[in-house]
CSV table of C-alpha atoms in Angstrom, one decimal:
chain,number,residue,atom,x,y,z
T,1,MET,CA,140.7,-88.3,26.0
T,2,PRO,CA,140.5,-85.7,28.8
T,3,GLU,CA,143.9,-85.1,30.4
T,4,GLY,CA,144.6,-86.8,33.7
T,5,LEU,CA,142.0,-89.5,33.5
T,6,HIS,CA,142.7,-93.2,34.1
T,7,PHE,CA,140.5,-96.0,32.8
T,8,TRP,CA,140.4,-99.6,33.7
T,9,LYS,CA,138.3,-102.8,33.9
T,10,ASN,CA,137.8,-103.6,37.6
T,11,HIS,CA,137.8,-107.0,39.2
T,12,ASP,CA,134.0,-107.3,38.8
T,13,ALA,CA,134.3,-106.3,35.1
T,14,ALA,CA,132.9,-102.8,35.7
T,15,SER,CA,134.5,-100.0,33.7
T,16,VAL,CA,136.0,-97.4,36.0
T,17,MET,CA,137.5,-93.9,35.4
T,18,LEU,CA,139.4,-91.8,37.9
T,19,ASP,CA,141.2,-88.5,37.9
T,20,PRO,CA,144.0,-89.1,40.5
T,21,ASP,CA,144.5,-85.4,41.2
T,22,ASN,CA,140.9,-84.4,42.0
T,23,LEU,CA,139.5,-87.9,42.8
T,24,PHE,CA,136.6,-87.6,40.4
T,25,TRP,CA,135.5,-91.1,39.5
T,26,GLY,CA,132.8,-92.8,37.5
T,27,ILE,CA,131.7,-96.4,37.2
T,28,ASN,CA,129.8,-98.2,34.4
T,29,ALA,CA,128.7,-101.5,35.9
T,30,ARG,CA,127.7,-103.0,32.6
T,31,GLN,CA,129.6,-106.3,32.5
T,32,ASN,CA,128.8,-107.7,29.1
T,33,HIS,CA,131.4,-105.9,27.1
T,34,PRO,CA,135.2,-106.6,26.9
T,35,ASP,CA,136.2,-102.9,26.5
T,36,VAL,CA,136.1,-100.0,28.9
T,37,LEU,CA,132.9,-98.1,28.3
T,38,ILE,CA,132.4,-94.7,30.0
T,39,PRO,CA,129.1,-93.0,29.1
T,40,PRO,CA,129.3,-89.4,27.9
T,41,ALA,CA,127.2,-88.1,30.8
T,42,ILE,CA,130.1,-89.0,33.2
T,43,LEU,CA,132.6,-87.1,31.1
T,44,ALA,CA,130.3,-84.1,30.9
T,45,LEU,CA,129.9,-84.1,34.7
T,46,TYR,CA,133.7,-84.4,35.0
T,47,GLU,CA,134.2,-81.3,32.8
T,48,LYS,CA,131.7,-79.4,35.0
T,49,VAL,CA,133.2,-80.2,38.4
T,50,LYS,CA,136.9,-81.0,37.9
T,51,ASN,CA,138.4,-77.6,38.7
T,52,GLN,CA,136.4,-77.2,41.9
T,53,LEU,CA,137.3,-80.7,43.1
T,54,LYS,CA,141.0,-80.0,42.4
T,55,ARG,CA,140.9,-76.9,44.6
T,56,GLU,CA,139.1,-78.9,47.3
T,57,ILE,CA,141.7,-81.7,47.3
T,58,LYS,CA,144.6,-79.3,47.2
T,59,GLU,CA,143.2,-77.5,50.3
T,60,PHE,CA,142.7,-80.8,52.0
T,61,ARG,CA,146.2,-82.1,51.3
T,62,PHE,CA,148.1,-78.9,52.1
T,63,GLY,CA,145.9,-76.7,54.1
T,64,GLN,CA,144.8,-78.9,57.0
T,65,GLU,CA,145.7,-77.6,60.4
T,66,LEU,CA,146.9,-79.3,63.6
T,67,THR,CA,144.0,-81.0,65.3
T,68,ALA,CA,145.5,-83.8,67.4
T,69,ILE,CA,148.6,-84.4,69.6
T,70,TYR,CA,149.8,-87.8,70.7
T,71,ILE,CA,151.5,-87.9,74.1
T,72,ASP,CA,153.6,-90.9,75.0
T,73,PRO,CA,153.7,-90.5,78.8
T,74,THR,CA,156.1,-93.3,79.3
T,75,ASP,CA,158.7,-95.2,77.3
T,76,ARG,CA,158.1,-98.3,79.3
T,77,CYS,CA,155.9,-101.2,78.4
T,78,ASN,CA,154.7,-104.4,80.2
T,79,ALA,CA,154.6,-106.3,76.9
T,80,SER,CA,157.1,-107.1,74.3
T,81,CYS,CA,155.2,-107.3,71.0
T,82,SER,CA,157.4,-108.7,68.2
T,83,TYR,CA,156.7,-105.8,65.8
T,84,CYS,CA,156.9,-102.8,68.2
T,85,TYR,CA,158.5,-99.7,66.7
T,86,ILE,CA,160.1,-98.8,70.0
T,87,SER,CA,163.3,-100.6,70.7
T,88,PRO,CA,163.4,-103.3,73.5
T,89,LYS,CA,166.0,-101.3,75.4
T,90,THR,CA,163.8,-98.2,75.5
T,91,ARG,CA,160.7,-100.2,76.5
T,92,LYS,CA,162.7,-101.7,79.4
T,93,ASN,CA,164.7,-98.7,80.7
T,94,GLY,CA,162.9,-95.7,79.3
T,95,ARG,CA,161.6,-92.8,81.4
T,96,SER,CA,158.1,-91.8,82.4
T,97,MET,CA,156.7,-88.3,82.7
T,98,THR,CA,155.9,-87.0,86.1
T,99,GLN,CA,152.5,-85.5,86.9
T,100,GLU,CA,154.1,-82.0,86.9
T,101,GLU,CA,155.7,-82.6,83.5
T,102,LEU,CA,152.4,-83.9,82.0
T,103,ASP,CA,150.6,-80.8,83.4
T,104,ARG,CA,153.2,-78.5,81.9
T,105,VAL,CA,152.8,-80.2,78.5
T,106,LEU,CA,149.0,-79.9,78.6
T,107,GLU,CA,149.1,-76.3,79.7
T,108,LYS,CA,151.4,-75.5,76.9
T,109,ILE,CA,149.2,-77.2,74.3
T,110,ALA,CA,146.1,-75.5,75.8
T,111,ALA,CA,147.8,-72.1,75.5
T,112,HIS,CA,148.7,-72.8,71.9
T,113,PHE,CA,145.1,-73.5,71.0
T,114,LYS,CA,143.6,-70.8,73.2
T,115,GLY,CA,140.7,-69.0,71.5
T,116,GLN,CA,139.8,-71.8,69.2
T,117,LYS,CA,136.2,-73.0,69.4
T,118,ARG,CA,136.7,-76.7,69.0
T,119,LYS,CA,138.4,-79.0,71.5
T,120,GLN,CA,141.7,-80.5,70.3
T,121,VAL,CA,142.3,-84.2,70.7
T,122,ILE,CA,145.0,-85.6,73.0
T,123,ILE,CA,145.8,-89.2,72.6
T,124,PHE,CA,147.9,-91.1,75.2
T,125,HIS,CA,149.8,-93.7,73.2
T,126,ALA,CA,152.8,-96.0,73.1
T,127,SER,CA,154.6,-97.6,74.9
T,128,GLU,CA,151.9,-98.6,77.5
T,129,PRO,CA,150.2,-95.5,78.9
T,130,LEU,CA,148.3,-97.4,81.7
T,131,LEU,CA,151.7,-97.9,83.4
T,132,VAL,CA,151.2,-94.3,84.5
T,133,LYS,CA,147.5,-94.5,84.9
T,134,GLU,CA,147.2,-92.2,87.9
T,135,ILE,CA,148.8,-89.2,86.2
T,136,LEU,CA,146.8,-89.8,83.0
T,137,PHE,CA,143.4,-90.0,84.8
T,138,ASN,CA,144.3,-86.9,86.9
T,139,ALA,CA,145.0,-85.1,83.6
T,140,ILE,CA,141.7,-86.2,82.1
T,141,ARG,CA,139.8,-85.0,85.2
T,142,ARG,CA,141.6,-81.7,85.1
T,143,TYR,CA,141.5,-81.0,81.3
T,144,LYS,CA,138.2,-82.7,80.2
T,145,HIS,CA,136.7,-79.3,79.4
T,146,VAL,CA,139.7,-78.3,77.3
T,147,PHE,CA,140.5,-81.4,75.3
T,148,LYS,CA,139.0,-84.5,74.0
T,149,PHE,CA,141.0,-87.5,75.1
T,150,GLY,CA,141.9,-90.9,73.6
T,151,ILE,CA,144.1,-93.8,74.9
T,152,GLN,CA,145.7,-96.7,73.1
T,153,THR,CA,146.4,-99.7,75.4
T,154,ASN,CA,147.2,-103.4,75.6
T,155,ALA,CA,144.7,-103.5,78.5
T,156,LEU,CA,147.0,-105.6,80.7
T,157,LEU,CA,146.5,-103.1,83.5
T,158,MET,CA,142.8,-102.2,82.7
T,159,GLU,CA,140.5,-102.6,85.7
T,160,LYS,CA,136.7,-102.5,85.7
T,161,LYS,CA,136.7,-99.1,87.6
T,162,ASP,CA,139.0,-97.7,84.8
T,163,VAL,CA,136.4,-98.7,82.2
T,164,VAL,CA,133.7,-96.8,84.2
T,165,PHE,CA,136.0,-93.8,84.4
T,166,LEU,CA,136.9,-93.8,80.7
T,167,LYS,CA,133.3,-94.2,79.6
T,168,LYS,CA,132.1,-91.4,82.0
T,169,HIS,CA,134.6,-89.0,80.5
T,170,ARG,CA,133.9,-90.1,76.9
T,171,VAL,CA,137.5,-91.1,76.3
T,172,GLY,CA,138.2,-92.8,73.0
T,173,VAL,CA,139.7,-96.2,73.8
T,174,GLY,CA,141.8,-98.4,71.5
T,175,ILE,CA,142.6,-101.9,72.6
T,176,SER,CA,145.3,-104.0,71.0
T,177,LEU,CA,144.2,-107.5,70.0
T,178,ASP,CA,145.6,-109.6,67.1
T,179,SER,CA,143.5,-112.7,67.0
T,180,PHE,CA,140.5,-114.5,68.3
T,181,SER,CA,142.9,-117.3,69.1
T,182,PRO,CA,144.7,-116.9,72.5
T,183,ALA,CA,147.8,-118.7,71.2
T,184,VAL,CA,148.1,-116.7,68.0
T,185,ASN,CA,147.5,-113.4,69.8
T,186,ASN,CA,149.9,-114.1,72.7
T,187,ARG,CA,152.7,-115.2,70.4
T,188,GLN,CA,152.6,-111.7,68.9
T,189,ARG,CA,151.6,-109.7,71.9
T,190,PHE,CA,153.7,-111.4,74.5
T,191,SER,CA,154.0,-110.2,78.1
T,192,ARG,CA,156.1,-111.9,80.8
T,193,GLU,CA,153.6,-111.8,83.6
T,194,GLU,CA,150.4,-112.7,81.7
T,195,LYS,CA,152.0,-114.7,78.8
T,196,GLY,CA,150.2,-112.3,76.5
T,197,ASN,CA,147.4,-109.8,76.6
T,198,PHE,CA,144.5,-111.9,75.2
T,199,ALA,CA,142.6,-112.6,78.4
T,200,LYS,CA,142.9,-109.1,79.7
T,201,ALA,CA,142.1,-107.4,76.4
T,202,VAL,CA,139.0,-109.6,75.9
T,203,LYS,CA,137.9,-108.9,79.5
T,204,ALA,CA,138.2,-105.2,79.0
T,205,ILE,CA,136.3,-105.4,75.7
T,206,GLU,CA,133.5,-107.1,77.5
T,207,TRP,CA,133.5,-104.5,80.3
T,208,PHE,CA,133.1,-101.8,77.6
T,209,LYS,CA,130.0,-103.6,76.4
T,210,GLY,CA,129.5,-101.9,73.0
T,211,TYR,CA,130.8,-98.5,74.1
T,212,ALA,CA,130.7,-96.2,71.0
T,213,GLY,CA,134.2,-94.9,71.7
T,214,LEU,CA,135.8,-98.3,71.7
T,215,ASN,CA,137.9,-99.7,68.9
T,216,VAL,CA,140.3,-102.6,68.5
T,217,ILE,CA,143.6,-102.4,66.7
T,218,THR,CA,145.1,-105.4,65.0
T,219,THR,CA,148.6,-105.6,63.6
T,220,ILE,CA,148.7,-108.0,60.7
T,221,THR,CA,151.7,-110.4,60.3
T,222,LYS,CA,152.2,-113.7,58.6
T,223,PHE,CA,151.1,-115.4,61.8
T,224,ASN,CA,147.6,-113.9,62.2
T,225,VAL,CA,146.7,-112.9,58.6
T,226,ARG,CA,144.4,-115.9,58.2
T,227,ASP,CA,142.6,-115.0,61.4
T,228,LEU,CA,141.2,-111.7,60.2
T,229,PRO,CA,137.7,-112.8,59.1
T,230,GLY,CA,137.3,-114.8,62.4
T,231,LEU,CA,138.5,-111.9,64.4
T,232,VAL,CA,135.8,-109.7,62.9
T,233,LYS,CA,133.2,-112.3,63.8
T,234,PHE,CA,134.6,-112.6,67.3
T,235,LEU,CA,134.6,-108.8,67.9
T,236,HIS,CA,131.1,-108.4,66.4
T,237,GLY,CA,130.0,-110.9,69.1
T,238,LYS,CA,131.6,-108.7,71.7
T,239,LYS,CA,129.7,-105.6,70.3
T,240,VAL,CA,132.9,-103.8,69.2
T,241,PRO,CA,131.9,-101.0,66.8
T,242,CYS,CA,135.2,-100.6,65.0
T,243,VAL,CA,138.4,-102.6,64.2
T,244,LEU,CA,141.5,-101.3,62.5
T,245,MET,CA,143.5,-104.0,60.7
T,246,ASN,CA,146.9,-102.5,59.9
T,247,PRO,CA,149.7,-104.4,58.1
T,248,VAL,CA,152.8,-104.5,60.2
T,249,ARG,CA,155.2,-101.6,59.7
T,250,PHE,CA,158.9,-102.3,59.0
T,251,THR,CA,160.3,-99.6,61.3
T,252,ARG,CA,162.9,-101.9,62.8
T,253,ALA,CA,165.0,-104.4,60.9
T,254,PRO,CA,163.8,-107.7,62.6
T,255,ILE,CA,160.2,-106.9,61.8
T,256,ALA,CA,160.6,-107.6,58.1
T,257,ALA,CA,160.5,-111.4,58.9
T,258,LEU,CA,156.9,-111.0,60.0
T,259,LYS,CA,155.6,-109.7,56.6
T,260,PRO,CA,152.5,-111.5,55.4
T,261,ASP,CA,152.3,-112.6,51.8
T,262,ASP,CA,150.7,-109.9,49.6
T,263,ALA,CA,148.2,-112.2,48.0
T,264,VAL,CA,147.2,-113.9,51.3
T,265,LEU,CA,146.9,-110.5,53.0
T,266,THR,CA,144.6,-109.2,50.2
T,267,ARG,CA,142.4,-112.3,50.2
T,268,CYS,CA,142.0,-112.4,54.0
T,269,PHE,CA,141.5,-108.7,54.4
T,270,ILE,CA,138.8,-108.7,51.8
T,271,LYS,CA,137.2,-111.7,53.5
T,272,ALA,CA,137.3,-109.8,56.8
T,273,VAL,CA,135.5,-106.8,55.2
T,274,ASN,CA,132.9,-109.0,53.6
T,275,THR,CA,132.4,-110.7,57.0
T,276,ALA,CA,131.8,-107.3,58.6
T,277,VAL,CA,129.3,-106.4,55.8
T,278,ARG,CA,127.4,-109.7,56.2
T,279,LEU,CA,127.2,-109.3,60.0
T,280,SER,CA,126.2,-105.7,59.9
T,281,LYS,CA,123.4,-106.5,57.4
T,282,THR,CA,122.0,-109.4,59.3
T,283,SER,CA,122.2,-108.2,62.9
T,284,SER,CA,121.3,-105.2,65.0
T,285,HIS,CA,125.0,-104.5,65.7
T,286,LYS,CA,127.3,-102.8,63.1
T,287,ILE,CA,131.0,-103.4,63.0
T,288,ILE,CA,133.3,-101.6,60.6
T,289,VAL,CA,136.9,-102.2,59.5
T,290,GLY,CA,138.1,-98.7,60.0
T,291,ASN,CA,141.0,-98.5,57.6
T,292,PHE,CA,138.9,-100.0,54.8
T,293,THR,CA,136.2,-97.4,55.6
T,294,ASN,CA,138.8,-94.8,55.2
T,295,THR,CA,139.8,-96.1,51.8
T,296,LEU,CA,136.1,-96.0,50.8
T,297,LEU,CA,135.8,-92.4,52.1
T,298,ALA,CA,138.9,-91.5,50.1
T,299,ILE,CA,136.9,-92.3,47.0
T,300,ILE,CA,133.3,-91.1,47.8
T,301,ALA,CA,134.0,-88.3,50.3
T,302,PRO,CA,137.8,-87.6,50.2
T,303,VAL,CA,137.8,-84.7,52.6
T,304,ALA,CA,135.8,-86.6,55.2
T,305,ARG,CA,138.7,-89.0,55.7
T,306,ARG,CA,139.9,-89.4,59.3
T,307,LEU,CA,142.9,-91.5,59.1
T,308,MET,CA,145.8,-89.4,57.9
T,309,CYS,CA,148.2,-92.3,57.0
T,310,ASP,CA,146.8,-92.6,53.5
T,311,ILE,CA,146.8,-89.0,52.6
T,312,SER,CA,149.8,-87.4,50.9
T,313,PRO,CA,151.5,-85.6,52.5
T,314,CYS,CA,150.6,-87.8,55.5
T,315,GLY,CA,149.2,-86.2,58.7
T,316,GLY,CA,152.5,-86.5,60.6
T,317,GLY,CA,153.9,-83.1,61.5
T,318,ARG,CA,150.9,-81.5,59.8
T,319,CYS,CA,147.6,-82.5,61.4
T,320,PHE,CA,149.1,-84.2,64.4
T,321,PHE,CA,152.5,-84.9,66.1
T,322,THR,CA,153.8,-86.9,69.0
T,323,ILE,CA,155.4,-85.8,72.2
T,324,THR,CA,157.7,-88.5,73.7
T,325,ALA,CA,158.2,-89.2,77.4
T,326,ARG,CA,161.3,-87.0,77.3
T,327,GLY,CA,159.3,-84.2,75.8
T,328,ASP,CA,160.7,-84.5,72.3
T,329,MET,CA,158.3,-83.4,69.5
T,330,ILE,CA,158.4,-85.8,66.6
T,331,PRO,CA,156.1,-85.9,63.5
T,332,CYS,CA,154.5,-89.2,64.4
T,333,GLY,CA,155.1,-92.1,66.9
T,334,GLU,CA,156.5,-94.1,64.0
T,335,PHE,CA,159.6,-91.8,64.1
T,336,THR,CA,160.4,-92.7,67.7
T,337,GLY,CA,164.2,-93.1,68.1
T,338,LEU,CA,165.1,-91.4,64.7
T,339,LYS,CA,167.0,-88.4,66.0
T,340,GLN,CA,167.0,-86.4,62.8
T,341,PHE,CA,163.2,-86.2,63.0
T,342,CYS,CA,163.0,-84.4,66.3
T,343,GLY,CA,161.5,-80.9,65.9
T,344,GLY,CA,162.4,-79.7,69.4
T,345,ASN,CA,161.5,-80.4,73.0
T,346,ILE,CA,158.2,-79.2,74.4
T,347,PHE,CA,159.9,-78.1,77.6
T,348,THR,CA,162.2,-75.7,75.8
T,349,HIS,CA,160.6,-75.1,72.4
T,350,SER,CA,157.2,-73.8,71.2
T,351,ILE,CA,154.7,-75.8,69.1
T,352,PRO,CA,155.1,-73.4,66.2
T,353,GLU,CA,158.9,-73.9,66.3
T,354,ALA,CA,158.3,-77.6,66.0
T,355,MET,CA,155.8,-77.2,63.2
T,356,GLN,CA,158.3,-75.1,61.3
T,357,SER,CA,161.3,-77.3,62.1
T,358,ARG,CA,163.3,-78.9,59.3
T,359,ALA,CA,162.4,-82.3,60.8
T,360,PHE,CA,158.6,-81.7,60.4
T,361,ARG,CA,159.0,-80.0,57.0
T,362,LYS,CA,160.9,-83.0,55.7
T,363,VAL,CA,157.9,-85.2,56.4
T,364,ARG,CA,155.4,-82.6,55.0
T,365,GLU,CA,157.5,-82.3,51.8
T,366,ARG,CA,157.2,-86.0,51.0
T,367,MET,CA,154.3,-86.3,48.6
T,368,VAL,CA,153.2,-88.8,46.0
T,369,GLU,CA,154.2,-86.5,43.1
T,370,LYS,CA,157.8,-87.0,44.1
T,371,ILE,CA,157.7,-90.8,44.3
T,372,SER,CA,158.5,-92.5,41.0
T,373,GLU,CA,156.2,-95.4,41.6
T,374,CYS,CA,153.3,-93.1,42.4
T,375,LYS,CA,153.7,-90.5,39.6
T,376,THR,CA,151.8,-92.6,37.1
T,377,CYS,CA,149.6,-94.5,39.6
T,378,ALA,CA,145.8,-93.7,39.5
T,379,PHE,CA,145.5,-94.5,43.2
T,380,ARG,CA,148.2,-92.1,44.5
T,381,ASN,CA,145.8,-89.8,46.4
T,382,ILE,CA,143.8,-92.7,47.8
T,383,CYS,CA,146.6,-94.7,49.4
T,384,GLY,CA,149.1,-91.9,50.0
T,385,ALA,CA,152.1,-94.4,49.8
T,386,PRO,CA,152.5,-95.0,53.6
T,387,CYS,CA,154.6,-94.8,55.6
T,388,PRO,CA,157.5,-92.3,55.4
T,389,ALA,CA,158.9,-93.4,58.8
T,390,GLU,CA,158.9,-97.0,57.7
T,391,LEU,CA,160.4,-96.3,54.3
T,392,HIS,CA,163.0,-94.0,55.8
T,393,SER,CA,164.0,-96.9,58.2
T,394,LEU,CA,164.3,-99.1,55.1
T,395,GLY,CA,166.7,-96.6,53.5
T,396,ASP,CA,164.7,-94.1,51.4
T,397,MET,CA,161.5,-92.3,52.2
T,398,TYR,CA,160.8,-91.9,48.5
T,399,GLN,CA,160.8,-95.6,47.6
T,400,LYS,CA,157.8,-97.7,46.7
T,401,ALA,CA,155.5,-98.4,49.7
T,402,VAL,CA,156.0,-101.8,51.3
T,403,PHE,CA,152.4,-102.8,50.8
T,404,CYS,CA,151.8,-101.0,47.4
T,405,GLU,CA,150.3,-104.0,45.7
T,406,PHE,CA,148.0,-104.7,48.6
T,407,TYR,CA,146.7,-101.1,48.6
T,408,LYS,CA,146.1,-101.3,44.8
T,409,ASN,CA,144.0,-104.4,45.2
T,410,ILE,CA,142.1,-103.1,48.1
T,411,ILE,CA,141.2,-99.9,46.2
T,412,LYS,CA,139.9,-101.9,43.3
T,413,PHE,CA,137.8,-103.9,45.8
T,414,ALA,CA,136.5,-100.6,47.2
T,415,PHE,CA,135.3,-99.6,43.7
T,416,GLN,CA,133.6,-102.9,43.5
T,417,VAL,CA,131.9,-102.3,46.9
T,418,ILE,CA,130.7,-98.9,45.6
T,419,ALA,CA,129.3,-100.4,42.5
T,420,GLN,CA,127.5,-103.0,44.6
T,421,ASP,CA,126.0,-100.2,46.8
T,422,LYS,CA,127.3,-101.7,50.0
T,423,VAL,CA,128.9,-98.5,51.3
T,424,ARG,CA,126.3,-97.8,54.0
T,425,TYR,CA,127.3,-101.1,55.8
T,426,LEU,CA,130.9,-100.0,55.9
T,427,VAL,CA,130.6,-96.5,57.4
T,428,ARG,CA,129.8,-95.7,61.0
T,429,SER,CA,126.1,-94.8,61.3
T,430,ASP,CA,126.9,-91.4,62.9
T,431,SER,CA,129.4,-90.6,60.1
T,432,TRP,CA,127.0,-91.7,57.4
T,433,SER,CA,124.3,-89.5,58.7
T,434,SER,CA,126.6,-86.5,58.6
T,435,LEU,CA,127.3,-86.9,54.8
T,436,THR,CA,125.3,-85.3,52.0
T,437,TYR,CA,125.7,-85.4,48.3
T,438,LYS,CA,127.9,-82.8,46.7
T,439,TYR,CA,126.8,-84.2,43.3
T,440,CYS,CA,125.3,-87.4,42.1
T,441,LEU,CA,124.9,-88.8,38.6
T,442,ASN,CA,122.3,-91.5,38.0
U,1,MET,CA,123.0,-104.7,39.3
U,2,ARG,CA,121.4,-103.5,42.5
U,3,HIS,CA,121.0,-100.0,41.2
U,4,SER,CA,117.6,-100.6,39.8
U,5,LYS,CA,115.3,-98.4,41.8
U,6,VAL,CA,115.1,-95.2,43.8
U,7,LYS,CA,116.9,-95.7,47.2
U,8,GLN,CA,116.0,-93.7,50.2
U,9,THR,CA,118.0,-93.7,53.4
U,10,ILE,CA,116.9,-91.9,56.5
U,11,ASP,CA,119.7,-91.3,59.0
U,12,SER,CA,119.2,-89.0,61.9
U,13,GLY,CA,116.7,-86.9,59.9
U,14,VAL,CA,118.8,-86.6,56.8
U,15,ILE,CA,117.0,-88.1,53.9
U,16,LYS,CA,119.1,-89.4,51.1
U,17,ASN,CA,117.6,-90.2,47.7
U,18,ARG,CA,119.5,-91.8,44.9
U,19,LYS,CA,118.0,-93.2,41.8
U,20,SER,CA,119.9,-96.3,40.9
U,21,SER,CA,121.4,-97.3,37.7
U,22,SER,CA,124.5,-99.1,36.3
U,23,VAL,CA,126.2,-95.8,35.8
U,24,LEU,CA,127.5,-94.1,38.9
U,25,SER,CA,129.4,-91.0,39.9
U,26,TYR,CA,128.9,-89.2,43.1
U,27,ARG,CA,130.7,-87.2,45.8
U,28,LEU,CA,129.7,-86.8,49.4
U,29,LYS,CA,130.6,-84.1,51.8
U,30,CYS,CA,130.4,-83.5,55.5
U,31,ALA,CA,127.2,-81.8,56.4
U,32,LYS,CA,128.7,-81.2,59.8
U,33,THR,CA,132.3,-80.1,60.3
U,34,ALA,CA,134.8,-82.8,60.9
U,35,ASN,CA,136.7,-80.5,63.2
U,36,GLY,CA,138.0,-82.0,66.4
U,37,LEU,CA,138.4,-85.4,64.9
U,38,SER,CA,141.8,-86.9,64.9
U,39,HIS,CA,143.4,-89.0,62.2
U,40,PHE,CA,142.1,-92.1,63.7
U,41,VAL,CA,138.5,-93.1,63.2
U,42,MET,CA,138.1,-93.8,66.8
U,43,TYR,CA,139.5,-90.9,68.8
U,44,GLY,CA,137.9,-87.6,69.6
U,45,ASP,CA,134.4,-88.1,68.4
U,46,VAL,CA,132.7,-90.2,71.1
U,47,PRO,CA,129.0,-89.2,71.0
U,48,LYS,CA,127.4,-87.9,74.2
U,49,GLU,CA,125.2,-90.9,74.6
U,50,LYS,CA,125.7,-94.5,73.4
U,51,THR,CA,124.8,-94.6,69.8
U,52,VAL,CA,123.1,-97.6,68.5
U,53,LEU,CA,125.3,-98.7,65.6
């Protein structure tokens, strides 16, 4: 048996082989035999390409450069979501950047990337960036030729004219929505004035009217887990092109009480993906579940992956980092409030200083080879054992991932989807058209 | 299985052929660079005009 290969019978009885270090895989979909059967042609192909693939994966995991910076322009929020990774005290009393401070930050980032051909990505993120809408929109106007912009919002302050502005400037927009049911959504995404963001978020989604840069982010808890398939259907009806369905992260102690049951989560998530496939196949509008698409890409096109949470080391402090409203540079927003993970302040330190800081290195040094649960797992470079901030908050960054069993089942499901040739319904059309075969056996 | 005939997909001028069978192994790569894309699927890659999805 070639060293490094894992073999198993998948859920659909197909035989699967996978090398976890270079992500070479093969599927034999014959279902009438109880044993794992891998044809010699796959093994021959493996021998031919394995070293090249290993180099490619190594470069992808350790050689990727900084391409995106998150800016949290304010600590404050007009909602109080039950699972927020920012403490209630900070959300209530935190500070906001001034226009001058935001300009200084963007100038410093622009100077850092000066001379590079491509535009870097700036994403305005948590708490609620639209609380300082004016300074953000001024920045977008001023720097639109320098950066690509994105914004993540609960939409409570979104107005129709803002939608026009964001579409005009091709800003990527993420809107938070947890259910098609107002009651379920508003229980999780509560706001004092509006009693929840459901009505405003749905109105904003309708204003965007199928905008290609729109996505919806859903945080999965035990309260909305059963709504996932219905939410896909609801968003498809609103012409949303992409939804991310992320299990809740345990970055603060009280959040653990919201954990969905692993088996229920797996079942409902798979049902949501199957709903997306069915709707995309039978209508003129395509909707993808973005994080499942990323899992698929991890198998069929590993270096085309765009979400960096399921790569090891993760993208935090490597491909992206976060600048807080105080100017602190932290590896990822999930590390907000964890002082030992501050790599310096943008007003007094340089970006290279932050990238080389002990805080950032600590996150980059965490890789699946050092995690005992992952050492023997075939899926270690598909799931990446997220998330270091969450696991650090739970006491040890190197412990088993909270949703390990869920990820394992979803990856097995992804192999099933590949065997059933449904991949094209699960990848954005523009992404699909930019992919070509490196090799193909059959 | 569904892999019983030659499949042809035409996407933005790129023609993809794959002869289908019950035995599968393939790897895709980006024909265009993924540069400029952030770690989220949704940010940084908004096409110039609305894409019909």
